[in-house]
GROMACS .gro file of C-alpha atoms in nm:
model
  333
    1MET     CA    1  -4.191   0.360   3.749
    2LYS     CA    2  -3.832   0.520   3.712
    3GLY     CA    3  -3.724   0.640   3.362
    4THR     CA    4  -3.387   0.567   3.201
    5SER     CA    5  -3.224   0.894   3.296
    6PHE     CA    6  -2.898   0.907   3.487
    7LYS     CA    7  -3.045   1.068   3.800
    8ASP     CA    8  -3.294   0.784   3.846
    9ASN     CA    9  -3.059   0.479   3.793
   10PHE     CA   10  -2.716   0.545   3.951
   11TRP     CA   11  -2.769   0.529   4.321
   12SER     CA   12  -2.636   0.279   4.583
   13PRO     CA   13  -2.805   0.183   4.922
   14ASP     CA   14  -2.470   0.221   5.092
   15ILE     CA   15  -2.430   0.583   5.213
   16ASN     CA   16  -2.047   0.562   5.161
   17SER     CA   17  -2.066   0.391   4.816
   18THR     CA   18  -1.989   0.585   4.512
   19TYR     CA   19  -2.054   0.303   4.281
   20GLY     CA   20  -2.325   0.469   4.086
   21TYR     CA   21  -2.121   0.785   4.034
   22ASP     CA   22  -1.815   0.584   3.951
   23THR     CA   23  -2.019   0.396   3.693
   24ILE     CA   24  -2.107   0.718   3.519
   25ILE     CA   25  -1.759   0.857   3.538
   26HIS     CA   26  -1.607   0.528   3.385
   27HIS     CA   27  -1.862   0.557   3.104
   28MET     CA   28  -1.773   0.919   3.034
   29ASN     CA   29  -1.399   0.826   3.033
   30GLU     CA   30  -1.471   0.545   2.786
   31GLY     CA   31  -1.654   0.785   2.562
   32ARG     CA   32  -1.355   1.025   2.579
   33LYS     CA   33  -1.128   0.718   2.489
   34ASN     CA   34  -1.356   0.636   2.190
   35CYS     CA   35  -1.331   1.001   2.068
   36LYS     CA   36  -0.948   0.966   2.088
   37GLU     CA   37  -0.954   0.646   1.902
   38TYR     CA   38  -1.156   0.809   1.613
   39GLU     CA   39  -0.932   1.107   1.611
   40ASP     CA   40  -0.627   0.869   1.564
   41PHE     CA   41  -0.824   0.678   1.298
   42LEU     CA   42  -0.878   0.997   1.109
   43LYS     CA   43  -0.503   1.085   1.141
   44GLU     CA   44  -0.402   0.757   1.009
   45ARG     CA   45  -0.644   0.764   0.724
   46ALA     CA   46  -0.513   1.105   0.636
   47ALA     CA   47  -0.159   0.969   0.619
   48ILE     CA   48  -0.275   0.686   0.389
   49GLU     CA   49  -0.458   0.934   0.163
   50GLU     CA   50  -0.151   1.163   0.156
   51ARG     CA   51   0.087   0.870   0.066
   52TYR     CA   52  -0.162   0.748  -0.202
   53GLY     CA   53  -0.217   1.076  -0.346
   54LYS     CA   54   0.164   1.158  -0.364
   55ASP     CA   55   0.226   0.805  -0.527
   56LEU     CA   56  -0.061   0.875  -0.784
   57VAL     CA   57   0.103   1.217  -0.869
   58SER     CA   58   0.449   1.068  -0.904
   59LEU     CA   59   0.304   0.787  -1.118
   60GLY     CA   60   0.138   1.043  -1.351
   61LYS     CA   61   0.442   1.251  -1.390
   62LYS     CA   62   0.719   0.998  -1.398
   63LYS     CA   63   0.579   0.664  -1.544
   64PRO     CA   64   0.543   0.664  -1.921
   65CYS     CA   65   0.214   0.534  -2.048
   66GLY     CA   66   0.178   0.491  -2.427
   67GLN     CA   67   0.418   0.786  -2.497
   68GLY     CA   68   0.482   0.648  -2.843
   69GLU     CA   69   0.120   0.671  -2.945
   70LEU     CA   70   0.018   0.920  -3.211
   71ASN     CA   71  -0.280   1.164  -3.264
   72THR     CA   72  -0.615   1.116  -3.100
   73LEU     CA   73  -0.507   0.811  -2.886
   74LYS     CA   74  -0.195   1.003  -2.774
   75ARG     CA   75  -0.430   1.295  -2.669
   76ALA     CA   76  -0.653   1.059  -2.473
   77LEU     CA   77  -0.356   0.899  -2.291
   78ASP     CA   78  -0.207   1.240  -2.213
   79ASN     CA   79  -0.547   1.341  -2.061
   80PHE     CA   80  -0.540   1.004  -1.871
   81LYS     CA   81  -0.218   1.078  -1.711
   82GLN     CA   82  -0.312   1.441  -1.615
   83GLN     CA   83  -0.634   1.316  -1.467
   84ILE     CA   84  -0.442   1.049  -1.261
   85GLU     CA   85  -0.230   1.341  -1.127
   86ASN     CA   86  -0.552   1.535  -1.051
   87VAL     CA   87  -0.694   1.238  -0.867
   88GLY     CA   88  -0.371   1.223  -0.663
   89GLN     CA   89  -0.390   1.583  -0.574
   90CYS     CA   90  -0.768   1.539  -0.473
   91HIS     CA   91  -0.647   1.262  -0.234
   92ILE     CA   92  -0.376   1.492  -0.090
   93GLN     CA   93  -0.644   1.766  -0.035
   94LEU     CA   94  -0.869   1.497   0.127
   95ALA     CA   95  -0.580   1.417   0.370
   96GLN     CA   96  -0.569   1.773   0.478
   97ILE     CA   97  -0.950   1.776   0.530
   98LEU     CA   98  -0.930   1.454   0.742
   99ARG     CA   99  -0.662   1.621   0.950
  100ASP     CA  100  -0.897   1.922   1.015
  101GLU     CA  101  -1.170   1.686   1.120
  102ALA     CA  102  -0.933   1.506   1.356
  103ARG     CA  103  -0.838   1.840   1.514
  104LYS     CA  104  -1.190   1.928   1.551
  105MET     CA  105  -1.261   1.596   1.730
  106GLU     CA  106  -0.967   1.670   1.967
  107GLU     CA  107  -1.095   2.019   2.044
  108PHE     CA  108  -1.440   1.895   2.122
  109LYS     CA  109  -1.284   1.619   2.349
  110GLU     CA  110  -1.075   1.866   2.540
  111ARG     CA  111  -1.372   2.107   2.567
  112GLN     CA  112  -1.579   1.845   2.727
  113LYS     CA  113  -1.299   1.757   2.957
  114LEU     CA  114  -1.276   2.119   3.082
  115GLN     CA  115  -1.650   2.129   3.127
  116ARG     CA  116  -1.650   1.809   3.336
  117LYS     CA  117  -1.366   1.932   3.562
  118LYS     CA  118  -1.577   2.172   3.767
  119THR     CA  119  -1.855   1.911   3.827
  120GLU     CA  120  -1.609   1.642   3.920
  121SER     CA  121  -1.435   1.879   4.161
  122VAL     CA  122  -1.769   1.953   4.337
  123MET     CA  123  -1.857   1.582   4.361
  124GLU     CA  124  -1.513   1.494   4.499
  125THR     CA  125  -1.565   1.757   4.771
  126VAL     CA  126  -1.910   1.631   4.867
  127HIS     CA  127  -1.802   1.273   4.868
  128LYS     CA  128  -1.516   1.364   5.106
  129GLN     CA  129  -1.743   1.574   5.330
  130LYS     CA  130  -2.002   1.287   5.350
  131PHE     CA  131  -1.743   1.020   5.419
  132LEU     CA  132  -1.571   1.231   5.694
  133GLN     CA  133  -1.898   1.331   5.863
  134TYR     CA  134  -2.023   0.969   5.845
  135LYS     CA  135  -1.714   0.854   6.018
  136LYS     CA  136  -1.750   1.131   6.279
  137THR     CA  137  -2.113   1.036   6.347
  138MET     CA  138  -2.022   0.669   6.391
  139ASP     CA  139  -1.753   0.769   6.637
  140ALA     CA  140  -2.023   0.973   6.824
  141LYS     CA  141  -2.259   0.686   6.811
  142LYS     CA  142  -1.987   0.451   6.965
  143THR     CA  143  -1.933   0.707   7.240
  144TYR     CA  144  -2.290   0.739   7.309
  145GLU     CA  145  -2.348   0.375   7.328
  146GLN     CA  146  -2.044   0.344   7.572
  147ARG     CA  147  -2.190   0.620   7.802
  148CYS     CA  148  -2.533   0.446   7.802
  149ARG     CA  149  -2.382   0.115   7.902
  150GLU     CA  150  -2.180   0.299   8.185
  151LYS     CA  151  -2.497   0.470   8.309
  152ASP     CA  152  -2.673   0.135   8.318
  153ASP     CA  153  -2.382  -0.026   8.501
  154ALA     CA  154  -2.395   0.258   8.751
  155GLU     CA  155  -2.768   0.212   8.797
  156GLN     CA  156  -2.736  -0.158   8.858
  157ALA     CA  157  -2.456  -0.094   9.100
  158VAL     CA  158  -2.670   0.135   9.312
  159SER     CA  159  -2.962  -0.114   9.304
  160ARG     CA  160  -2.741  -0.415   9.404
  161THR     CA  161  -2.569  -0.237   9.694
  162ALA     CA  162  -2.857  -0.031   9.829
  163ASN     CA  163  -2.868  -0.231  10.153
  164ASN     CA  164  -2.519  -0.368  10.165
  165VAL     CA  165  -2.299  -0.061  10.192
  166ASN     CA  166  -2.255   0.227  10.429
  167GLN     CA  167  -2.378   0.569  10.366
  168LYS     CA  168  -2.034   0.699  10.220
  169GLN     CA  169  -2.001   0.427   9.969
  170GLN     CA  170  -2.370   0.483   9.878
  171GLU     CA  171  -2.293   0.848   9.817
  172LYS     CA  172  -2.002   0.751   9.603
  173LEU     CA  173  -2.215   0.536   9.401
  174PHE     CA  174  -2.481   0.790   9.357
  175ALA     CA  175  -2.217   1.045   9.251
  176LYS     CA  176  -2.079   0.806   9.002
  177LEU     CA  177  -2.444   0.744   8.865
  178ALA     CA  178  -2.504   1.112   8.835
  179GLN     CA  179  -2.179   1.159   8.635
  180ALA     CA  180  -2.260   0.867   8.411
  181LYS     CA  181  -2.601   1.022   8.341
  182VAL     CA  182  -2.450   1.350   8.250
  183ALA     CA  183  -2.199   1.185   8.021
  184ALA     CA  184  -2.479   0.987   7.862
  185GLU     CA  185  -2.691   1.288   7.790
  186ASP     CA  186  -2.393   1.477   7.649
  187SER     CA  187  -2.296   1.196   7.416
  188ASP     CA  188  -2.656   1.165   7.309
  189LYS     CA  189  -2.663   1.539   7.224
  190ALA     CA  190  -2.330   1.500   7.034
  191TYR     CA  191  -2.460   1.194   6.863
  192GLN     CA  192  -2.786   1.359   6.750
  193LEU     CA  193  -2.591   1.680   6.641
  194ASN     CA  194  -2.373   1.470   6.418
  195ILE     CA  195  -2.674   1.284   6.281
  196ASN     CA  196  -2.831   1.625   6.191
  197VAL     CA  197  -2.509   1.737   6.042
  198LEU     CA  198  -2.478   1.410   5.835
  199GLU     CA  199  -2.833   1.446   5.726
  200LYS     CA  200  -2.759   1.798   5.580
  201ILE     CA  201  -2.447   1.681   5.410
  202GLN     CA  202  -2.622   1.384   5.272
  203GLU     CA  203  -2.896   1.610   5.143
  204ASP     CA  204  -2.644   1.837   4.983
  205TRP     CA  205  -2.458   1.530   4.831
  206GLN     CA  206  -2.793   1.402   4.674
  207ASN     CA  207  -2.869   1.734   4.519
  208GLU     CA  208  -2.512   1.755   4.374
  209HIS     CA  209  -2.541   1.402   4.260
  210ILE     CA  210  -2.855   1.468   4.081
  211LYS     CA  211  -2.699   1.783   3.923
  212ALA     CA  212  -2.398   1.585   3.809
  213CYS     CA  213  -2.616   1.310   3.662
  214VAL     CA  214  -2.811   1.562   3.470
  215PHE     CA  215  -2.497   1.730   3.354
  216PHE     CA  216  -2.322   1.411   3.256
  217GLU     CA  217  -2.621   1.282   3.071
  218ALA     CA  218  -2.648   1.604   2.864
  219GLN     CA  219  -2.280   1.592   2.785
  220GLU     CA  220  -2.299   1.232   2.681
  221CYS     CA  221  -2.584   1.311   2.445
  222ASP     CA  222  -2.390   1.586   2.312
  223ARG     CA  223  -2.079   1.364   2.259
  224ILE     CA  224  -2.286   1.093   2.094
  225ASN     CA  225  -2.458   1.339   1.858
  226TYR     CA  226  -2.127   1.492   1.769
  227PHE     CA  227  -1.964   1.162   1.713
  228ARG     CA  228  -2.242   1.041   1.488
  229ASN     CA  229  -2.237   1.364   1.296
  230THR     CA  230  -1.869   1.364   1.240
  231VAL     CA  231  -1.871   1.011   1.109
  232TRP     CA  232  -2.160   1.112   0.879
  233THR     CA  233  -1.952   1.409   0.753
  234HIS     CA  234  -1.650   1.190   0.704
  235LEU     CA  235  -1.856   0.957   0.482
  236ASN     CA  236  -1.982   1.244   0.281
  237GLN     CA  237  -1.630   1.361   0.222
  238LEU     CA  238  -1.529   1.012   0.100
  239SER     CA  239  -1.842   1.004  -0.122
  240GLN     CA  240  -1.752   1.343  -0.256
  241GLN     CA  241  -1.396   1.211  -0.322
  242CYS     CA  242  -1.552   0.935  -0.523
  243VAL     CA  243  -1.758   1.171  -0.725
  244SER     CA  244  -1.474   1.394  -0.790
  245ASN     CA  245  -1.264   1.107  -0.915
  246ASP     CA  246  -1.536   0.969  -1.126
  247GLY     CA  247  -1.563   1.315  -1.284
  248MET     CA  248  -1.204   1.306  -1.381
  249TYR     CA  249  -1.241   0.948  -1.503
  250GLU     CA  250  -1.540   1.057  -1.713
  251ASP     CA  251  -1.331   1.324  -1.866
  252VAL     CA  252  -1.086   1.061  -1.983
  253ARG     CA  253  -1.377   0.838  -2.117
  254LYS     CA  254  -1.492   1.136  -2.326
  255SER     CA  255  -1.137   1.170  -2.464
  256LEU     CA  256  -1.126   0.794  -2.552
  257GLU     CA  257  -1.471   0.848  -2.721
  258GLN     CA  258  -1.313   1.112  -2.957
  259CYS     CA  259  -1.027   0.869  -3.046
  260SER     CA  260  -1.051   0.770  -3.424
  261ILE     CA  261  -0.885   0.452  -3.546
  262GLU     CA  262  -0.901   0.575  -3.904
  263LYS     CA  263  -0.755   0.911  -3.820
  264ASP     CA  264  -0.468   0.754  -3.615
  265ILE     CA  265  -0.380   0.518  -3.907
  266ASP     CA  266  -0.396   0.808  -4.150
  267PHE     CA  267  -0.188   1.013  -3.931
  268PHE     CA  268   0.070   0.757  -3.895
  269VAL     CA  269   0.087   0.687  -4.271
  270GLU     CA  270   0.127   1.049  -4.356
  271ARG     CA  271   0.398   1.106  -4.099
  272ARG     CA  272   0.597   0.792  -4.144
  273LYS     CA  273   0.543   0.658  -4.493
  274THR     CA  274   0.848   0.539  -4.667
  275GLY     CA  275   0.741   0.498  -5.035
  276ASP     CA  276   0.459   0.353  -5.246
  277THR     CA  277   0.670   0.123  -5.486
  278PRO     CA  278   0.760  -0.227  -5.366
  279PRO     CA  279   1.093  -0.372  -5.469
  280ALA     CA  280   1.113  -0.560  -5.815
  281PRO     CA  281   1.137  -0.937  -5.805
  282VAL     CA  282   1.482  -1.074  -5.786
  283PRO     CA  283   1.561  -1.263  -6.125
  284TYR     CA  284   1.719  -1.602  -6.161
  285GLU     CA  285   2.064  -1.577  -6.307
  286ASN     CA  286   2.229  -1.896  -6.454
  287TYR     CA  287   2.585  -1.910  -6.349
  288TYR     CA  288   2.723  -2.029  -6.671
  289ASN     CA  289   2.531  -1.787  -6.874
  290SER     CA  290   2.661  -1.516  -6.649
  291GLN     CA  291   3.025  -1.626  -6.709
  292LYS     CA  292   2.971  -1.636  -7.100
  293ASN     CA  293   2.822  -1.287  -7.097
  294LEU     CA  294   3.105  -1.160  -6.895
  295ILE     CA  295   3.369  -1.297  -7.134
  296LEU     CA  296   3.185  -1.167  -7.434
  297GLY     CA  297   3.143  -0.843  -7.287
  298ARG     CA  298   3.521  -0.807  -7.210
  299SER     CA  299   3.626  -0.920  -7.570
  300GLN     CA  300   3.390  -0.655  -7.724
  301ALA     CA  301   3.530  -0.388  -7.506
  302ALA     CA  302   3.884  -0.466  -7.620
  303ALA     CA  303   3.814  -0.467  -7.979
  304ALA     CA  304   3.615  -0.148  -7.989
  305PRO     CA  305   3.817   0.155  -8.124
  306ARG     CA  306   3.804   0.475  -7.938
  307ARG     CA  307   3.598   0.738  -8.105
  308GLY     CA  308   3.726   1.081  -8.179
  309GLN     CA  309   4.093   1.219  -8.174
  310LEU     CA  310   4.302   1.250  -7.874
  311PRO     CA  311   4.354   1.637  -7.833
  312VAL     CA  312   4.709   1.744  -7.839
  313PRO     CA  313   4.800   1.982  -7.545
  314THR     CA  314   4.955   2.317  -7.632
  315ASN     CA  315   5.290   2.360  -7.478
  316ILE     CA  316   5.253   2.717  -7.333
  317PRO     CA  317   5.560   2.830  -7.144
  318SER     CA  318   5.373   3.088  -6.941
  319ASP     CA  319   5.124   2.812  -6.818
  320ARG     CA  320   5.227   2.683  -6.482
  321GLU     CA  321   4.962   2.426  -6.470
  322TYR     CA  322   5.041   2.246  -6.798
  323ALA     CA  323   5.370   2.150  -6.972
  324SER     CA  324   5.448   1.890  -7.242
  325VAL     CA  325   5.737   1.648  -7.240
  326ASP     CA  326   5.809   1.456  -7.559
  327ASN     CA  327   5.469   1.546  -7.684
  328TYR     CA  328   5.291   1.404  -7.368
  329SER     CA  329   5.119   1.652  -7.136
  330ILE     CA  330   5.148   1.639  -6.765
  331ILE     CA  331   4.982   1.820  -6.483
  332GLN     CA  332   5.204   2.010  -6.231
  333HIS     CA  333   5.078   2.052  -5.878
   0.00000   0.00000   0.00000
């Protein structure tokens, strides 16, 4: 019972067919294409992470978020914005890590391509040799068969005309028969020689085919293992990003736990208080009573004598600022 290895399962009964080898090569090319797709995927994910990170950094720096808050809540919100910036920076760093992983995948892919090149070149050569020798052998076979038919025809001609021709014609037929026999023998030797050469080339091709199958199988195992490991690493990087982000968010949660509603209220009152006495009630004022009180107040003011004596200014000639005219003082400016 044959196993599941490449060397036991990719043959063809047709000596000129390369279907088994071509199937392996197609699979290897598909594997290379898959690596390229994953490489492009990582690059695109890196671009997304970088854009997201830059947007978070810009958000944390430019967009206000509770900037009018005071005391403990303000400190928590300031920390919140700072951690958002830090998360953004982490995403930018992750973008660079993903680009590095994409570069590693590209290098792996190109390294396998170079390793395959030698084997593919050898197989191309032996395929060409086998095809050319097979064609040459088939041509030799046709020549051999033709010479055999010509010998048979010559023998039949001699048998048919043994008693019906003269000696000269008979000699001519025998000479033709002898020539046909020599040609048949030569073509037989050439045919057998080509068969032997083809057998040797076919043996070499089979050995190289087995070597190529073993090589390609080992390379495919290496590719699958590397592909699996790099995806695993990528997921670990994403998980680490989540852990780092949660650590930053936890720092904000701790800041929020330190918030004190009482302290923030007291802080606001002490900084912004405007006074502790409310305004007095506005009294009711009767309009008519207000008019009577106003008239009474005016009459009392007119009747009230002025208290004290009006001082008489002294007219001093040397004083520039004061002078009297008809016993009234004036101020000179």
